[in-house]
Short mmCIF file of C-alpha atoms in Angstrom, two decimals:
data_model
loop_
_atom_site.label_atom_id
_atom_site.label_comp_id
_atom_site.label_asym_id
_atom_site.label_seq_id
_atom_site.Cartn_x
_atom_site.Cartn_y
_atom_site.Cartn_z
CA MET A 54 0.34 0.03 -0.03
CA ILE A 55 1.10 3.45 -0.86
CA CYS A 56 0.69 6.28 1.90
CA VAL A 57 0.57 9.24 -0.71
CA LYS A 58 0.69 11.98 2.05
CA THR A 59 3.96 10.75 3.69
CA ARG A 60 5.62 9.20 0.75
CA HIS A 61 4.81 11.62 -2.19
CA PHE A 62 3.79 14.65 -0.41
CA SER A 63 5.63 15.39 2.77
CA LEU A 64 7.86 18.15 1.31
CA HIS A 65 5.14 19.87 -0.07
CA ARG A 66 3.26 19.45 3.22
CA ILE A 67 6.00 21.67 4.83
CA LEU A 68 6.32 24.25 2.19
CA LEU A 69 2.35 24.50 2.70
CA LEU A 70 2.27 24.89 6.36
CA ALA A 71 4.87 27.72 6.74
CA ILE A 72 2.37 29.84 5.09
CA GLY A 73 -0.95 28.71 6.23
CA LEU A 74 -2.11 26.30 3.35
CA TRP A 75 -1.77 23.05 4.47
CA PRO A 76 -5.67 21.73 4.91
CA CYS A 77 -5.30 18.55 7.07
CA GLN A 78 -4.50 20.44 9.99
CA ARG A 79 -6.94 23.72 9.63
CA SER A 80 -7.05 24.89 13.79
CA ARG A 81 -7.85 28.07 14.47
CA LEU A 82 -4.03 29.40 14.27
CA ALA A 83 -3.88 28.67 10.97
CA GLN A 84 -6.51 29.87 9.57
CA PHE A 85 -5.06 33.12 11.79
CA GLN A 86 -1.93 32.74 9.83
CA LEU A 87 -4.07 32.34 6.28
CA ILE A 88 -5.53 35.39 7.18
CA LEU A 89 -2.20 37.13 8.03
CA CYS A 90 -0.28 35.79 4.98
CA PHE A 91 -2.65 36.88 2.63
CA GLY A 92 -3.09 40.38 4.15
CA ILE A 93 0.56 41.26 3.96
CA LEU A 94 1.05 40.32 0.26
CA ILE A 95 -1.92 42.75 -0.45
CA SER A 96 -0.90 45.22 1.68
CA PHE A 97 2.74 45.18 0.15
CA ILE A 98 0.91 45.36 -3.77
CA ILE A 99 -1.40 47.91 -2.11
CA CYS A 100 1.46 50.23 -0.70
CA GLN A 101 3.58 49.73 -3.91
CA LEU A 102 1.17 51.07 -5.78
CA THR A 103 0.38 54.11 -3.33
CA ILE A 104 3.99 55.46 -4.89
CA ILE A 105 2.22 56.62 -7.81
CA VAL A 106 0.27 58.68 -6.20
CA THR A 107 2.72 59.92 -3.66
CA ALA A 108 5.83 60.88 -5.61
CA GLU A 109 6.04 62.81 -8.63
CA PHE A 110 4.69 60.98 -11.69
CA THR A 111 7.03 59.63 -14.30
CA LEU A 112 7.07 57.07 -16.79
CA GLU A 113 10.23 55.18 -15.34
CA LEU A 114 8.46 55.62 -12.26
CA ALA A 115 5.27 53.78 -13.28
CA ILE A 116 7.24 51.22 -15.00
CA ASN A 117 9.35 50.33 -11.54
CA VAL A 118 6.15 50.48 -9.26
CA LEU A 119 3.98 48.20 -11.78
CA SER A 120 6.83 45.55 -12.71
CA ILE A 121 7.30 44.90 -9.21
CA GLY A 122 3.60 45.63 -7.88
CA LEU A 123 2.08 43.01 -10.83
CA PHE A 124 4.87 40.20 -9.98
CA PHE A 125 3.35 40.15 -6.31
CA THR A 126 -0.18 40.45 -7.83
CA MET A 127 0.80 37.42 -9.70
CA LEU A 128 2.16 36.10 -6.01
CA ALA A 129 -1.42 36.55 -4.15
CA ILE A 130 -3.08 34.85 -7.03
CA MET A 131 -1.42 31.47 -6.46
CA TYR A 132 -1.87 32.30 -2.56
CA ASN A 133 -5.67 33.08 -2.99
CA SER A 134 -6.05 29.85 -5.76
CA PHE A 135 -5.18 27.56 -2.86
CA GLY A 136 -6.02 29.38 0.16
CA PHE A 137 -9.88 29.93 0.03
CA ASN A 138 -10.26 26.54 -2.12
CA PHE A 139 -8.15 24.64 0.12
CA ALA A 140 -10.65 21.51 0.55
CA GLU A 141 -11.10 21.28 -2.99
CA MET A 142 -7.77 21.98 -4.04
CA VAL A 143 -5.28 20.31 -1.69
CA LYS A 144 -7.46 18.00 0.70
CA ARG A 145 -9.91 16.46 -1.85
CA PRO A 146 -7.54 15.52 -4.48
CA LEU A 147 -4.91 13.99 -1.73
CA GLU A 148 -8.04 11.81 -0.80
CA GLU A 149 -9.07 10.73 -4.25
CA LEU A 150 -5.27 10.09 -5.05
CA GLN A 151 -5.00 7.75 -2.18
CA GLN A 152 -8.47 6.26 -2.91
CA ILE A 153 -6.99 5.20 -6.24
CA CYS A 154 -3.30 3.83 -4.44
CA ASN A 155 -5.20 1.71 -2.40
CA GLY A 156 -7.66 0.35 -5.48
CA LEU A 157 -4.53 -1.04 -7.10
CA LYS A 158 -3.64 -4.58 -6.56
CA ASP A 159 -0.83 -5.29 -9.10
CA GLU A 160 2.42 -4.95 -8.38
CA LYS A 161 3.56 -3.80 -11.79
CA GLU A 162 0.67 -0.96 -11.37
CA ILE A 163 1.87 -0.50 -8.10
CA ALA A 164 5.69 -0.12 -8.73
CA ILE A 165 4.62 2.41 -11.78
CA MET A 166 2.89 4.77 -9.35
CA LYS A 167 6.04 4.62 -6.83
CA LYS A 168 8.33 5.25 -9.52
CA TYR A 169 6.42 8.39 -10.48
CA GLY A 170 5.88 9.43 -7.04
CA ASP A 171 9.58 8.84 -6.64
CA ASN A 172 10.60 11.02 -9.18
CA LEU A 173 8.34 13.67 -8.30
CA LYS A 174 10.12 14.09 -4.60
CA ARG A 175 13.53 13.98 -6.01
CA HIS A 176 12.48 17.05 -8.40
CA THR A 177 10.49 18.55 -5.36
CA PHE A 178 13.42 18.39 -3.13
CA THR A 179 15.94 19.76 -5.96
CA ILE A 180 13.70 22.37 -6.45
CA THR A 181 13.06 23.17 -2.67
CA LEU A 182 16.97 23.29 -1.97
CA PHE A 183 17.53 25.65 -5.11
CA TYR A 184 14.39 27.73 -3.65
CA ILE A 185 15.87 28.23 -0.17
CA CYS A 186 19.19 29.05 -1.44
CA SER A 187 17.61 31.78 -3.90
CA GLN A 188 15.84 33.11 -0.99
CA ILE A 189 18.65 33.41 1.22
CA ILE A 190 20.74 35.16 -1.56
CA ILE A 191 17.84 37.54 -1.72
CA LEU A 192 17.06 38.33 1.92
CA SER A 193 20.86 38.38 2.58
CA ILE A 194 21.29 40.92 -0.47
CA ILE A 195 18.56 43.35 0.95
CA SER A 196 19.09 42.34 4.64
CA LEU A 197 22.55 42.60 5.33
CA PRO A 198 23.44 45.98 4.68
CA PHE A 199 21.00 47.23 7.37
CA ILE A 200 21.82 44.51 9.87
CA SER A 201 25.73 45.47 9.80
CA ARG A 202 24.41 49.17 11.28
CA ILE A 203 23.36 47.55 14.19
CA PHE A 204 27.05 46.34 14.74
CA ALA A 205 28.27 49.93 13.90
CA LEU A 206 29.71 48.61 10.86
CA HIS A 207 30.82 50.58 7.63
CA ILE A 208 28.54 50.81 4.59
CA ASN A 209 27.99 53.12 1.49
CA GLU A 210 24.82 54.61 0.18
CA SER A 211 24.81 52.39 -3.14
CA GLN A 212 24.63 49.12 -0.44
CA SER A 213 21.77 49.84 0.84
CA HIS A 214 20.38 51.14 -2.73
CA ILE A 215 18.57 47.77 -3.47
CA LEU A 216 15.97 48.09 -0.94
CA TYR A 217 14.94 51.23 -1.48
CA LYS A 218 13.97 49.64 -5.02
CA CYS A 219 11.86 46.93 -4.16
CA MET A 220 9.88 48.58 -0.90
CA PRO A 221 7.17 51.16 -0.92
CA LYS A 222 7.65 54.92 0.29
CA TYR A 223 5.59 54.54 3.54
CA LEU A 224 4.23 57.63 4.93
CA VAL A 225 6.32 57.11 8.17
CA ASP A 226 9.97 58.26 8.67
CA GLN A 227 12.05 55.27 6.73
CA GLU A 228 15.15 56.10 9.09
CA ASN A 229 13.10 55.74 12.35
CA TYR A 230 11.54 52.43 11.31
CA LEU A 231 13.88 50.93 8.94
CA TYR A 232 14.27 47.88 10.49
CA LEU A 233 10.62 47.28 10.51
CA ILE A 234 10.30 47.69 7.09
CA VAL A 235 13.17 45.54 6.52
CA LEU A 236 11.53 43.05 8.20
CA TYR A 237 7.96 44.05 6.29
CA VAL A 238 9.74 43.41 3.10
CA ASP A 239 11.70 40.44 4.08
CA THR A 240 8.54 38.86 4.80
CA SER A 241 6.34 39.46 2.10
CA ILE A 242 9.31 38.45 -0.33
CA PHE A 243 9.23 34.84 1.70
CA ILE A 244 5.62 34.68 1.76
CA GLY A 245 5.04 35.16 -1.96
CA GLY A 246 8.31 33.31 -3.03
CA THR A 247 6.95 30.38 -0.98
CA ALA A 248 3.35 30.74 -2.17
CA MET A 249 4.59 30.57 -6.14
CA VAL A 250 6.91 27.31 -5.09
CA ALA A 251 4.49 25.23 -2.86
CA THR A 252 1.33 25.76 -4.81
CA GLY A 253 3.28 25.31 -8.36
CA LEU A 254 4.66 22.07 -6.74
CA MET A 255 1.31 20.78 -5.71
CA LEU A 256 -0.16 21.38 -9.58
CA ILE A 257 2.66 19.61 -10.94
CA ALA A 258 2.58 16.50 -8.19
CA TYR A 259 -1.17 16.13 -9.18
CA LEU A 260 -0.51 16.10 -12.91
CA LYS A 261 2.20 13.56 -12.08
CA HIS A 262 -0.03 11.46 -10.55
CA ALA A 263 -2.49 11.85 -13.17
CA CYS A 264 0.61 10.69 -15.65
CA GLY A 265 1.15 7.63 -13.43
CA MET A 266 -2.53 6.56 -14.06
CA PHE A 267 -2.45 7.36 -17.69
CA ARG A 268 1.06 4.83 -17.74
CA ILE A 269 -1.11 2.25 -15.50
CA ALA A 270 -3.79 2.42 -18.19
CA SER A 271 -1.38 1.58 -21.33
CA TYR A 272 0.08 -1.62 -19.02
CA ARG A 273 -3.52 -2.93 -18.66
CA ILE A 274 -4.39 -2.59 -22.34
CA LYS A 275 -1.22 -4.29 -23.40
CA LYS A 276 -1.51 -7.14 -20.69
CA ALA A 277 -5.20 -7.38 -21.92
CA ILE A 278 -4.60 -7.79 -25.41
CA ASN A 279 -1.30 -10.02 -24.65
CA MET A 280 -4.05 -12.81 -23.69
CA GLN A 281 -5.03 -13.74 -27.11
CA ASN A 282 -2.99 -16.39 -27.97
CA ASN A 283 -5.25 -19.56 -28.03
CA VAL A 284 -7.81 -17.94 -27.01
CA PRO A 285 -10.35 -20.00 -24.54
CA PRO A 286 -13.22 -18.47 -22.96
CA LYS A 287 -11.52 -17.48 -19.58
CA ASN A 288 -9.29 -15.87 -21.20
CA GLU A 289 -11.74 -13.68 -23.12
CA ILE A 290 -13.31 -12.82 -20.05
CA ALA A 291 -9.98 -11.52 -18.30
CA MET A 292 -9.60 -9.60 -21.94
CA TYR A 293 -12.94 -7.89 -21.07
CA LYS A 294 -11.89 -7.28 -17.77
CA GLY A 295 -8.61 -5.93 -18.48
CA ILE A 296 -9.83 -3.65 -21.29
CA ILE A 297 -12.64 -2.40 -18.76
CA TYR A 298 -10.03 -1.85 -16.15
CA ALA A 299 -8.03 0.32 -18.58
CA VAL A 300 -10.93 2.14 -19.54
CA ASP A 301 -11.70 2.73 -15.84
CA ILE A 302 -8.75 4.05 -14.41
CA HIS A 303 -8.28 6.53 -17.62
CA ARG A 304 -11.94 7.85 -16.91
CA THR A 305 -10.23 8.48 -13.24
CA ALA A 306 -7.37 10.04 -14.59
CA MET A 307 -9.49 12.33 -16.77
CA LYS A 308 -12.13 13.30 -13.83
CA PHE A 309 -9.34 13.85 -11.39
CA CYS A 310 -7.53 16.77 -14.12
CA THR A 311 -10.81 18.05 -14.87
CA PHE A 312 -11.82 18.09 -11.45
CA LEU A 313 -8.44 20.36 -10.71
CA PHE A 314 -8.55 22.32 -13.15
CA SER A 315 -12.29 23.25 -12.76
CA TYR A 316 -11.13 25.50 -9.58
CA LEU A 317 -8.07 26.72 -11.32
CA HIS A 318 -8.94 27.85 -14.63
CA LEU A 319 -10.03 31.49 -14.02
CA SER A 320 -7.57 32.55 -11.43
CA HIS A 321 -4.75 30.95 -13.65
CA PHE A 322 -6.00 32.51 -16.21
CA PHE A 323 -5.55 35.93 -14.57
CA LEU A 324 -2.53 34.89 -13.42
CA ILE A 325 -1.23 33.95 -17.08
CA VAL A 326 -2.62 37.95 -18.14
CA VAL A 327 -0.92 39.76 -15.36
CA GLY A 328 2.21 37.75 -16.18
CA VAL A 329 2.63 38.30 -19.34
CA VAL A 330 1.98 42.06 -18.63
CA CYS A 331 4.52 42.16 -15.63
CA LEU A 332 7.00 40.39 -17.91
CA SER A 333 6.47 42.72 -20.70
CA LEU A 334 7.39 46.00 -18.36
CA ASN A 335 10.16 44.53 -16.61
CA LEU A 336 11.56 43.25 -19.99
CA TYR A 337 11.47 46.65 -21.34
CA ALA A 338 12.75 48.26 -17.87
CA ILE A 339 15.91 46.29 -18.22
CA SER A 340 15.96 47.37 -22.22
CA GLU A 341 15.90 51.67 -20.48
CA ILE A 342 18.70 50.44 -17.68
CA VAL A 343 21.24 48.84 -20.37
CA LEU A 344 20.58 51.69 -23.31
CA HIS A 345 20.43 54.81 -21.04
CA GLY A 346 22.42 53.62 -17.70
CA GLY A 347 21.04 52.82 -14.34
CA ASP A 348 21.78 51.06 -10.75
CA ILE A 349 23.17 47.42 -11.54
CA ASP A 350 20.93 46.31 -8.44
CA GLN A 351 17.78 47.64 -10.24
CA PHE A 352 19.11 45.17 -13.35
CA LEU A 353 19.27 42.58 -11.06
CA LEU A 354 15.59 43.03 -9.46
CA HIS A 355 14.29 43.12 -13.12
CA PHE A 356 15.85 40.75 -14.77
CA LEU A 357 15.35 38.10 -11.36
CA ILE A 358 11.66 38.65 -12.07
CA VAL A 359 12.25 37.88 -15.68
CA ILE A 360 13.89 34.50 -15.22
CA ILE A 361 11.37 33.56 -12.39
CA ILE A 362 8.48 33.92 -14.64
CA PHE A 363 9.62 32.23 -17.67
CA ILE A 364 10.65 29.29 -15.29
CA TYR A 365 7.12 29.28 -13.99
CA LEU A 366 5.41 29.45 -17.12
CA PHE A 367 7.81 26.97 -18.68
CA PHE A 368 7.31 24.33 -15.99
CA ALA A 369 3.24 24.59 -15.69
CA ASN A 370 3.33 24.33 -19.54
CA TYR A 371 5.45 21.17 -19.30
CA ALA A 372 3.67 19.64 -17.00
CA GLY A 373 0.65 20.14 -19.08
CA GLN A 374 2.48 19.19 -22.74
CA GLU A 375 3.66 15.97 -20.52
CA LEU A 376 -0.19 15.13 -19.36
CA THR A 377 -0.92 15.34 -23.00
CA ASP A 378 1.84 12.81 -23.94
CA HIS A 379 0.95 10.34 -21.82
CA ASN A 380 -2.94 10.40 -22.55
CA ASN A 381 -1.30 9.99 -26.47
CA ASP A 382 0.62 6.81 -25.29
CA ILE A 383 -2.37 5.46 -24.66
CA PHE A 384 -3.28 5.61 -28.11
CA PHE A 385 -0.03 4.10 -29.52
CA ALA A 386 -0.33 1.50 -27.12
CA VAL A 387 -3.53 0.22 -28.38
CA TYR A 388 -2.45 0.91 -31.96
CA SER A 389 0.70 -1.26 -31.43
CA VAL A 390 -0.93 -4.32 -29.93
CA GLN A 391 -1.61 -7.23 -32.06
CA TRP A 392 -5.20 -5.99 -32.16
CA TYR A 393 -5.96 -7.76 -35.30
CA ALA A 394 -5.34 -11.24 -33.76
CA ALA A 395 -7.95 -10.59 -31.05
CA PRO A 396 -11.65 -12.14 -31.48
CA LEU A 397 -14.13 -9.68 -33.54
CA HIS A 398 -16.05 -8.33 -30.36
CA ILE A 399 -12.37 -7.45 -28.88
CA GLN A 400 -11.35 -5.81 -31.61
CA ARG A 401 -14.68 -3.61 -31.51
CA LEU A 402 -13.95 -2.26 -28.03
CA ILE A 403 -10.59 -1.42 -29.27
CA LEU A 404 -12.16 0.65 -32.04
CA PHE A 405 -13.90 2.44 -29.58
CA LEU A 406 -10.32 3.15 -27.92
CA LEU A 407 -8.51 4.38 -30.75
CA GLN A 408 -11.92 6.81 -31.52
CA ARG A 409 -11.06 8.34 -27.97
CA GLY A 410 -7.40 8.28 -27.92
CA SER A 411 -7.69 9.97 -31.19
CA LYS A 412 -8.98 13.18 -28.70
CA ALA A 413 -5.80 14.90 -26.74
CA VAL A 414 -6.25 15.62 -22.95
CA ASN A 415 -5.83 19.06 -22.76
CA LEU A 416 -5.86 21.55 -19.97
CA ASN A 417 -7.91 24.61 -20.27
CA LEU A 418 -7.63 27.84 -18.51
CA GLY A 419 -10.28 30.32 -19.16
CA GLY A 420 -11.66 28.11 -21.99
CA VAL A 421 -9.21 30.13 -24.25
CA SER A 422 -5.48 28.61 -23.11
CA ILE A 423 -4.04 25.21 -23.44
CA LEU A 424 -0.96 24.22 -21.33
CA SER A 425 1.70 22.65 -23.57
CA LEU A 426 5.17 23.97 -24.94
CA GLN A 427 3.41 25.52 -27.80
CA PHE A 428 1.34 28.04 -25.42
CA PHE A 429 4.61 28.75 -23.71
CA ALA A 430 5.95 29.63 -26.99
CA THR A 431 2.94 32.04 -27.54
CA LEU A 432 3.14 33.76 -24.32
CA THR A 433 6.88 34.26 -24.84
CA LYS A 434 5.99 35.93 -28.02
CA ALA A 435 3.53 37.81 -27.00
CA SER A 436 5.49 39.34 -24.28
CA ILE A 437 8.09 40.16 -26.72
CA SER A 438 5.53 41.66 -28.67
CA TYR A 439 4.59 43.92 -26.07
CA PHE A 440 7.79 44.94 -25.17
CA THR A 441 8.46 45.95 -28.86
CA VAL A 442 5.67 48.03 -29.01
CA MET A 443 6.44 49.65 -25.48
CA TYR A 444 9.88 50.43 -26.62
CA SER A 445 9.09 51.74 -30.02
CA THR A 446 6.34 53.75 -29.16
CA GLN A 447 9.10 55.81 -26.76
CA GLN A 448 11.83 56.22 -29.14
#
């Protein structure tokens, strides 16, 4: 028996617990943590946007504010998609996965699911380790120049300049409340970054398990059709059952993916729209710094945002492409077996499988977009096109 929560989702649980999104332990303290974390993200976005009101308006100011504000808006959307649909988005899919794993009796089928889960765990550990190292570096760059003041160490103004590029201009004395502001900025970055990594890894984990279900469906089809040599009545019944079991787990995987994205399609549609606009603005900000000169810390800030958005969009679309490919493997499995040597009524069943397998499984977001590598390329082209339009209008 496979215990999904402890074997495949142990790291996901730690990340979600850190920001109050783990649904299996929903105490009052966890609910308070959820509201507090989401409130910090929203307040950070609002404070960023107040810069346009409190400062003298310029195009450069608007680009800098919106490029950072929209990025944190993306993080808030990710947090909200899980935070207020926690029972539907995390708990119920976990329970369904556990029921599916409990229903596996064949040793090879259990080995297939374990293989996908173990691969997922290794990838999750690698991404989590990379994220932790990145957070330590980012928070150190922001915080250490100010912490060094406690020990009366000498720093120049350029060393502390990076914080003023990523924090809002509060309506309070920044010098007197500097360390509280540093703590607030660091907390916002930690919550937002953890929300992006935790929710993204959770979605990838669900899609990986769905890929495992499709692989089991392919295995069951091959196993059923391979019983056709000297087909006695007993083996013919076993072929029927094998095909029925293959269709059943295929339908289960389809329903699992449809249920998952029924709660995500709207929020992730807005996430993609905001991400494309944010990506274009940051590309424009980078071009302005490169062509007209600017601070290296500001360049690194915008460059880091661009890299993060590209990585997130790529992995999300790659997971969708992988799910589509695994569904297509079922079609190829049906087509490649010796179906022509099976009894006529078995061939009719296989014909229905071939007809169903010719239809691709697509993960729709908002009814207008499909997660795939082609869609990733489309988003990249759209972002570069918008950036080109903005750059050409300013020349």
